[in-house]
Amino acid sequence: MIVVLCGPGGVGKGTVAGEVVKRLPVLSLSRSWTTREARPGESVDAYTFVNREQFLAAARDGFFLEWEEFNGNLYGTPRASPRPGSVLLLEIDAKGARTVRRLSPTALIIGLEPPSLATLGERMAQRGDDTRHIERRLAIAADEMRVARDVADWIIVNNDLPETVDSVVERIEDWLATRTRGE
Ligand code: 5GP
């Protein structure tokens, strides 16, 4: 069973995912691999940071459930099975979510959106992305949101963190209840 949080970079997926996992211990947060450099101050646990050769070798070996190139870097979800009985929570981009939908039609996919693209730009700047990077990422973000709207079961606007976390938890609880009843 897979739950996906997708949406543009900088929308707050990581923060929301961290809070949701605290509220729903049945969830097991997947740690992706990336070829991106760690950001200053970013936790070493945020990703498994690897070089391109290591990533592509793992991809060739079928190590990933899905992987995508995003803004010049590679990101992939390891197939590694979660704790027995747990539900895998993926925090990935919208194209990755589309792949998961194809592989697992009953997955729950939730798209997070910023209140506006301007707010998203401010959040990116706050976390230290350079301005050129931000302009490019805002263009990518608009695309991401189109794909997410197409693939997601629910779209939630991340305006207020506690409210967003409540909404995401509620959607996951409803989905878990439906799945447990075998619907
Ligand atoms: P960032 O560089 O900001 O951490 O991540 C860039 C984008 O890649 C974000 O939208 C993030 O959710 C996405 N991402 C992170 N891990 C994965 C993954 O394993 N697969 C895919 N498809 N996207 C990922």
PDB file of C-alpha atoms and ligand atoms in Angstrom:
ATOM      1  CA  MET A   1       0.000   0.000   0.000  1.00  0.00           C
ATOM      2  CA  ILE A   2       1.420   3.314  -1.085  1.00  0.00           C
ATOM      3  CA  VAL A   3       0.571   6.915  -0.251  1.00  0.00           C
ATOM      4  CA  VAL A   4       2.156   9.643  -2.366  1.00  0.00           C
ATOM      5  CA  LEU A   5       2.577  13.304  -1.522  1.00  0.00           C
ATOM      6  CA  CYS A   6       3.449  15.207  -4.663  1.00  0.00           C
ATOM      7  CA  GLY A   7       3.551  18.819  -5.788  1.00  0.00           C
ATOM      8  CA  PRO A   8       6.127  21.419  -6.693  1.00  0.00           C
ATOM      9  CA  GLY A   9       9.479  21.669  -4.897  1.00  0.00           C
ATOM     10  CA  GLY A  10       9.270  24.163  -2.052  1.00  0.00           C
ATOM     11  CA  VAL A  11       5.548  23.569  -1.407  1.00  0.00           C
ATOM     12  CA  GLY A  12       6.326  22.005   1.988  1.00  0.00           C
ATOM     13  CA  LYS A  13       5.966  18.300   1.169  1.00  0.00           C
ATOM     14  CA  GLY A  14       8.881  17.371   3.432  1.00  0.00           C
ATOM     15  CA  THR A  15       7.523  19.253   6.436  1.00  0.00           C
ATOM     16  CA  VAL A  16       4.005  17.938   5.895  1.00  0.00           C
ATOM     17  CA  ALA A  17       5.267  14.363   5.416  1.00  0.00           C
ATOM     18  CA  GLY A  18       7.317  14.575   8.647  1.00  0.00           C
ATOM     19  CA  GLU A  19       4.268  15.739  10.635  1.00  0.00           C
ATOM     20  CA  VAL A  20       1.917  13.212   9.036  1.00  0.00           C
ATOM     21  CA  VAL A  21       4.269  10.330   9.892  1.00  0.00           C
ATOM     22  CA  LYS A  22       4.261  11.463  13.545  1.00  0.00           C
ATOM     23  CA  ARG A  23       0.445  11.354  13.554  1.00  0.00           C
ATOM     24  CA  LEU A  24       0.104   8.051  11.668  1.00  0.00           C
ATOM     25  CA  PRO A  25       2.803   5.608  12.822  1.00  0.00           C
ATOM     26  CA  VAL A  26       1.538   3.005  10.336  1.00  0.00           C
ATOM     27  CA  LEU A  27       3.289   5.102   7.670  1.00  0.00           C
ATOM     28  CA  SER A  28       6.886   4.444   6.796  1.00  0.00           C
ATOM     29  CA  LEU A  29       8.578   7.358   5.007  1.00  0.00           C
ATOM     30  CA  SER A  30      10.644   6.280   2.025  1.00  0.00           C
ATOM     31  CA  ARG A  31      14.115   7.799   1.681  1.00  0.00           C
ATOM     32  CA  SER A  32      14.896   8.627  -1.938  1.00  0.00           C
ATOM     33  CA  TRP A  33      18.255   8.570  -3.655  1.00  0.00           C
ATOM     34  CA  THR A  34      19.433  11.723  -5.376  1.00  0.00           C
ATOM     35  CA  THR A  35      22.415  13.001  -7.334  1.00  0.00           C
ATOM     36  CA  ARG A  36      21.718  16.550  -6.064  1.00  0.00           C
ATOM     37  CA  GLU A  37      24.261  18.091  -3.694  1.00  0.00           C
ATOM     38  CA  ALA A  38      23.063  18.452  -0.110  1.00  0.00           C
ATOM     39  CA  ARG A  39      21.875  22.001   0.632  1.00  0.00           C
ATOM     40  CA  PRO A  40      23.659  23.908   3.392  1.00  0.00           C
ATOM     41  CA  GLY A  41      22.126  22.785   6.684  1.00  0.00           C
ATOM     42  CA  GLU A  42      20.141  19.955   5.079  1.00  0.00           C
ATOM     43  CA  SER A  43      20.016  16.785   7.141  1.00  0.00           C
ATOM     44  CA  VAL A  44      22.273  13.992   5.876  1.00  0.00           C
ATOM     45  CA  ASP A  45      19.224  11.739   6.260  1.00  0.00           C
ATOM     46  CA  ALA A  46      17.099  13.817   3.858  1.00  0.00           C
ATOM     47  CA  TYR A  47      18.236  11.619   0.965  1.00  0.00           C
ATOM     48  CA  THR A  48      20.770   8.983   0.158  1.00  0.00           C
ATOM     49  CA  PHE A  49      23.187  11.296  -1.683  1.00  0.00           C
ATOM     50  CA  VAL A  50      25.032   9.511  -4.487  1.00  0.00           C
ATOM     51  CA  ASN A  51      26.856  10.411  -7.696  1.00  0.00           C
ATOM     52  CA  ARG A  52      25.363   9.970 -11.160  1.00  0.00           C
ATOM     53  CA  GLU A  53      27.291   6.772 -11.885  1.00  0.00           C
ATOM     54  CA  GLN A  54      26.094   5.125  -8.668  1.00  0.00           C
ATOM     55  CA  PHE A  55      22.532   6.233  -9.382  1.00  0.00           C
ATOM     56  CA  LEU A  56      22.490   5.003 -12.978  1.00  0.00           C
ATOM     57  CA  ALA A  57      24.064   1.677 -11.993  1.00  0.00           C
ATOM     58  CA  ALA A  58      21.318   1.186  -9.372  1.00  0.00           C
ATOM     59  CA  ALA A  59      18.658   2.167 -11.932  1.00  0.00           C
ATOM     60  CA  ARG A  60      20.041  -0.394 -14.398  1.00  0.00           C
ATOM     61  CA  ASP A  61      19.881  -3.043 -11.652  1.00  0.00           C
ATOM     62  CA  GLY A  62      16.165  -2.310 -11.167  1.00  0.00           C
ATOM     63  CA  PHE A  63      16.750  -0.901  -7.685  1.00  0.00           C
ATOM     64  CA  PHE A  64      14.135   1.863  -8.075  1.00  0.00           C
ATOM     65  CA  LEU A  65      10.342   1.665  -8.050  1.00  0.00           C
ATOM     66  CA  GLU A  66      10.412   4.871 -10.081  1.00  0.00           C
ATOM     67  CA  TRP A  67      12.966   7.542 -10.874  1.00  0.00           C
ATOM     68  CA  GLU A  68      12.959  10.902 -12.615  1.00  0.00           C
ATOM     69  CA  GLU A  69      15.297  13.648 -13.703  1.00  0.00           C
ATOM     70  CA  PHE A  70      14.281  16.885 -12.007  1.00  0.00           C
ATOM     71  CA  ASN A  71      16.013  20.171 -12.714  1.00  0.00           C
ATOM     72  CA  GLY A  72      19.190  18.408 -13.859  1.00  0.00           C
ATOM     73  CA  ASN A  73      19.390  15.944 -10.953  1.00  0.00           C
ATOM     74  CA  LEU A  74      18.219  12.352 -10.641  1.00  0.00           C
ATOM     75  CA  TYR A  75      15.810  11.260  -7.914  1.00  0.00           C
ATOM     76  CA  GLY A  76      14.563   7.733  -7.283  1.00  0.00           C
ATOM     77  CA  THR A  77      12.442   5.725  -4.869  1.00  0.00           C
ATOM     78  CA  PRO A  78      14.129   2.484  -3.761  1.00  0.00           C
ATOM     79  CA  ARG A  79      11.940  -0.601  -4.052  1.00  0.00           C
ATOM     80  CA  ALA A  80      13.061  -1.609  -0.556  1.00  0.00           C
ATOM     81  CA  SER A  81      10.091  -3.020   1.315  1.00  0.00           C
ATOM     82  CA  PRO A  82       8.835  -0.983   4.275  1.00  0.00           C
ATOM     83  CA  ARG A  83       8.435  -2.386   7.800  1.00  0.00           C
ATOM     84  CA  PRO A  84       6.038  -5.355   7.702  1.00  0.00           C
ATOM     85  CA  GLY A  85       2.452  -4.116   7.983  1.00  0.00           C
ATOM     86  CA  SER A  86       3.372  -0.515   7.284  1.00  0.00           C
ATOM     87  CA  VAL A  87       2.213   1.717   4.451  1.00  0.00           C
ATOM     88  CA  LEU A  88       4.887   3.385   2.350  1.00  0.00           C
ATOM     89  CA  LEU A  89       4.747   7.189   2.184  1.00  0.00           C
ATOM     90  CA  LEU A  90       6.516   8.707  -0.830  1.00  0.00           C
ATOM     91  CA  GLU A  91       7.336  12.375  -1.163  1.00  0.00           C
ATOM     92  CA  ILE A  92       8.118  12.729  -4.850  1.00  0.00           C
ATOM     93  CA  ASP A  93       7.496  14.888  -7.908  1.00  0.00           C
ATOM     94  CA  ALA A  94       4.296  14.688  -9.969  1.00  0.00           C
ATOM     95  CA  LYS A  95       5.836  12.684 -12.824  1.00  0.00           C
ATOM     96  CA  GLY A  96       6.995  10.098 -10.280  1.00  0.00           C
ATOM     97  CA  ALA A  97       3.441  10.070  -8.881  1.00  0.00           C
ATOM     98  CA  ARG A  98       2.148   9.308 -12.368  1.00  0.00           C
ATOM     99  CA  THR A  99       4.472   6.279 -12.559  1.00  0.00           C
ATOM    100  CA  VAL A 100       3.271   5.090  -9.141  1.00  0.00           C
ATOM    101  CA  ARG A 101      -0.356   5.431 -10.315  1.00  0.00           C
ATOM    102  CA  ARG A 102       0.457   3.177 -13.269  1.00  0.00           C
ATOM    103  CA  LEU A 103       2.234   0.574 -11.114  1.00  0.00           C
ATOM    104  CA  SER A 104      -0.223   0.733  -8.229  1.00  0.00           C
ATOM    105  CA  PRO A 105      -3.669   1.952  -9.347  1.00  0.00           C
ATOM    106  CA  THR A 106      -5.062   1.846  -5.784  1.00  0.00           C
ATOM    107  CA  ALA A 107      -2.307   4.076  -4.357  1.00  0.00           C
ATOM    108  CA  LEU A 108      -3.537   7.249  -2.654  1.00  0.00           C
ATOM    109  CA  ILE A 109      -2.051  10.305  -4.337  1.00  0.00           C
ATOM    110  CA  ILE A 110      -2.319  13.699  -2.683  1.00  0.00           C
ATOM    111  CA  GLY A 111      -1.116  16.824  -4.476  1.00  0.00           C
ATOM    112  CA  LEU A 112       0.030  19.801  -2.405  1.00  0.00           C
ATOM    113  CA  GLU A 113      -0.180  23.275  -3.910  1.00  0.00           C
ATOM    114  CA  PRO A 114       1.104  26.614  -2.670  1.00  0.00           C
ATOM    115  CA  PRO A 115      -1.448  29.419  -2.162  1.00  0.00           C
ATOM    116  CA  SER A 116       0.221  31.080  -5.201  1.00  0.00           C
ATOM    117  CA  LEU A 117       3.385  30.831  -7.303  1.00  0.00           C
ATOM    118  CA  ALA A 118       4.605  34.061  -5.665  1.00  0.00           C
ATOM    119  CA  THR A 119       4.406  32.419  -2.220  1.00  0.00           C
ATOM    120  CA  LEU A 120       6.293  29.428  -3.585  1.00  0.00           C
ATOM    121  CA  GLY A 121       9.077  31.718  -4.856  1.00  0.00           C
ATOM    122  CA  GLU A 122       9.367  33.302  -1.406  1.00  0.00           C
ATOM    123  CA  ARG A 123       9.625  29.884   0.255  1.00  0.00           C
ATOM    124  CA  MET A 124      12.353  28.804  -2.177  1.00  0.00           C
ATOM    125  CA  ALA A 125      14.315  32.003  -1.457  1.00  0.00           C
ATOM    126  CA  GLN A 126      13.935  31.444   2.302  1.00  0.00           C
ATOM    127  CA  ARG A 127      15.530  28.039   2.052  1.00  0.00           C
ATOM    128  CA  GLY A 128      18.504  29.422   0.139  1.00  0.00           C
ATOM    129  CA  ASP A 129      17.859  28.550  -3.543  1.00  0.00           C
ATOM    130  CA  ASP A 130      19.572  31.114  -5.810  1.00  0.00           C
ATOM    131  CA  THR A 131      17.350  33.512  -7.809  1.00  0.00           C
ATOM    132  CA  ARG A 132      18.123  32.108 -11.252  1.00  0.00           C
ATOM    133  CA  HIS A 133      17.317  28.695  -9.899  1.00  0.00           C
ATOM    134  CA  ILE A 134      14.036  30.003  -8.442  1.00  0.00           C
ATOM    135  CA  GLU A 135      12.813  31.423 -11.756  1.00  0.00           C
ATOM    136  CA  ARG A 136      13.466  28.143 -13.477  1.00  0.00           C
ATOM    137  CA  ARG A 137      11.870  26.183 -10.656  1.00  0.00           C
ATOM    138  CA  LEU A 138       8.746  28.363 -10.713  1.00  0.00           C
ATOM    139  CA  ALA A 139       8.274  27.514 -14.382  1.00  0.00           C
ATOM    140  CA  ILE A 140       8.739  23.827 -13.526  1.00  0.00           C
ATOM    141  CA  ALA A 141       6.308  24.271 -10.607  1.00  0.00           C
ATOM    142  CA  ALA A 142       3.497  25.415 -12.892  1.00  0.00           C
ATOM    143  CA  ASP A 143       4.011  22.274 -14.995  1.00  0.00           C
ATOM    144  CA  GLU A 144       4.210  20.114 -11.899  1.00  0.00           C
ATOM    145  CA  MET A 145       0.869  21.433 -10.692  1.00  0.00           C
ATOM    146  CA  ARG A 146      -0.766  20.575 -14.011  1.00  0.00           C
ATOM    147  CA  VAL A 147       0.492  16.988 -13.830  1.00  0.00           C
ATOM    148  CA  ALA A 148      -0.447  16.715 -10.130  1.00  0.00           C
ATOM    149  CA  ARG A 149      -4.002  17.919 -10.806  1.00  0.00           C
ATOM    150  CA  ASP A 150      -4.317  15.236 -13.435  1.00  0.00           C
ATOM    151  CA  VAL A 151      -2.967  12.352 -11.359  1.00  0.00           C
ATOM    152  CA  ALA A 152      -3.923  13.156  -7.739  1.00  0.00           C
ATOM    153  CA  ASP A 153      -6.991  11.907  -5.882  1.00  0.00           C
ATOM    154  CA  TRP A 154      -6.957  15.093  -3.808  1.00  0.00           C
ATOM    155  CA  ILE A 155      -5.384  18.521  -4.132  1.00  0.00           C
ATOM    156  CA  ILE A 156      -4.723  20.360  -0.868  1.00  0.00           C
ATOM    157  CA  VAL A 157      -3.523  23.966  -0.719  1.00  0.00           C
ATOM    158  CA  ASN A 158      -0.753  24.327   1.855  1.00  0.00           C
ATOM    159  CA  ASN A 159      -1.729  27.656   3.320  1.00  0.00           C
ATOM    160  CA  ASP A 160      -1.517  26.870   7.014  1.00  0.00           C
ATOM    161  CA  LEU A 161       0.701  23.943   8.095  1.00  0.00           C
ATOM    162  CA  PRO A 162      -1.459  22.507  10.940  1.00  0.00           C
ATOM    163  CA  GLU A 163      -4.577  22.677   8.741  1.00  0.00           C
ATOM    164  CA  THR A 164      -2.755  21.029   5.849  1.00  0.00           C
ATOM    165  CA  VAL A 165      -1.474  18.245   8.098  1.00  0.00           C
ATOM    166  CA  ASP A 166      -5.013  17.700   9.467  1.00  0.00           C
ATOM    167  CA  SER A 167      -6.414  17.465   5.927  1.00  0.00           C
ATOM    168  CA  VAL A 168      -3.731  15.065   4.727  1.00  0.00           C
ATOM    169  CA  VAL A 169      -4.132  12.850   7.833  1.00  0.00           C
ATOM    170  CA  GLU A 170      -7.910  12.797   7.319  1.00  0.00           C
ATOM    171  CA  ARG A 171      -7.607  11.762   3.641  1.00  0.00           C
ATOM    172  CA  ILE A 172      -5.139   8.995   4.534  1.00  0.00           C
ATOM    173  CA  GLU A 173      -7.321   7.725   7.400  1.00  0.00           C
ATOM    174  CA  ASP A 174     -10.370   7.563   5.108  1.00  0.00           C
ATOM    175  CA  TRP A 175      -8.369   5.745   2.441  1.00  0.00           C
ATOM    176  CA  LEU A 176      -6.944   3.286   5.007  1.00  0.00           C
ATOM    177  CA  ALA A 177     -10.453   2.588   6.327  1.00  0.00           C
ATOM    178  CA  THR A 178     -11.736   1.928   2.791  1.00  0.00           C
ATOM    179  CA  ARG A 179      -8.790  -0.327   1.969  1.00  0.00           C
ATOM    180  CA  THR A 180      -9.193  -2.252   5.239  1.00  0.00           C
ATOM    181  CA  ARG A 181     -12.876  -2.851   4.410  1.00  0.00           C
ATOM    182  CA  GLY A 182     -11.610  -4.197   1.072  1.00  0.00           C
ATOM    183  CA  GLU A 183     -13.525  -1.678  -1.101  1.00  0.00           C
TER     184      GLU A 183
HETATM  185  P1  5GP B   1      14.521  18.763  -3.874  1.00  0.00           P
HETATM  186  O1  5GP B   1      15.759  18.897  -4.684  1.00  0.00           O
HETATM  187  O2  5GP B   1      13.811  20.063  -3.700  1.00  0.00           O
HETATM  188  O3  5GP B   1      14.744  18.026  -2.569  1.00  0.00           O
HETATM  189  O4  5GP B   1      13.517  17.827  -4.703  1.00  0.00           O
HETATM  190  C1  5GP B   1      13.173  18.162  -6.020  1.00  0.00           C
HETATM  191  C2  5GP B   1      11.933  17.392  -6.409  1.00  0.00           C
HETATM  192  O5  5GP B   1      12.217  15.992  -6.501  1.00  0.00           O
HETATM  193  C3  5GP B   1      10.814  17.505  -5.374  1.00  0.00           C
HETATM  194  O6  5GP B   1       9.606  17.690  -6.084  1.00  0.00           O
HETATM  195  C4  5GP B   1      10.856  16.170  -4.672  1.00  0.00           C
HETATM  196  O7  5GP B   1       9.596  15.786  -4.135  1.00  0.00           O
HETATM  197  C5  5GP B   1      11.202  15.279  -5.833  1.00  0.00           C
HETATM  198  N1  5GP B   1      11.684  13.977  -5.398  1.00  0.00           N
HETATM  199  C6  5GP B   1      12.365  13.647  -4.271  1.00  0.00           C
HETATM  200  N2  5GP B   1      12.598  12.337  -4.241  1.00  0.00           N
HETATM  201  C7  5GP B   1      12.055  11.807  -5.352  1.00  0.00           C
HETATM  202  C8  5GP B   1      11.958  10.485  -5.870  1.00  0.00           C
HETATM  203  O8  5GP B   1      12.414   9.504  -5.302  1.00  0.00           O
HETATM  204  N3  5GP B   1      11.317  10.347  -7.058  1.00  0.00           N
HETATM  205  C9  5GP B   1      10.778  11.402  -7.742  1.00  0.00           C
HETATM  206  N4  5GP B   1      10.134  11.154  -8.869  1.00  0.00           N
HETATM  207  N5  5GP B   1      10.845  12.654  -7.279  1.00  0.00           N
HETATM  208  C10 5GP B   1      11.478  12.853  -6.094  1.00  0.00           C
END
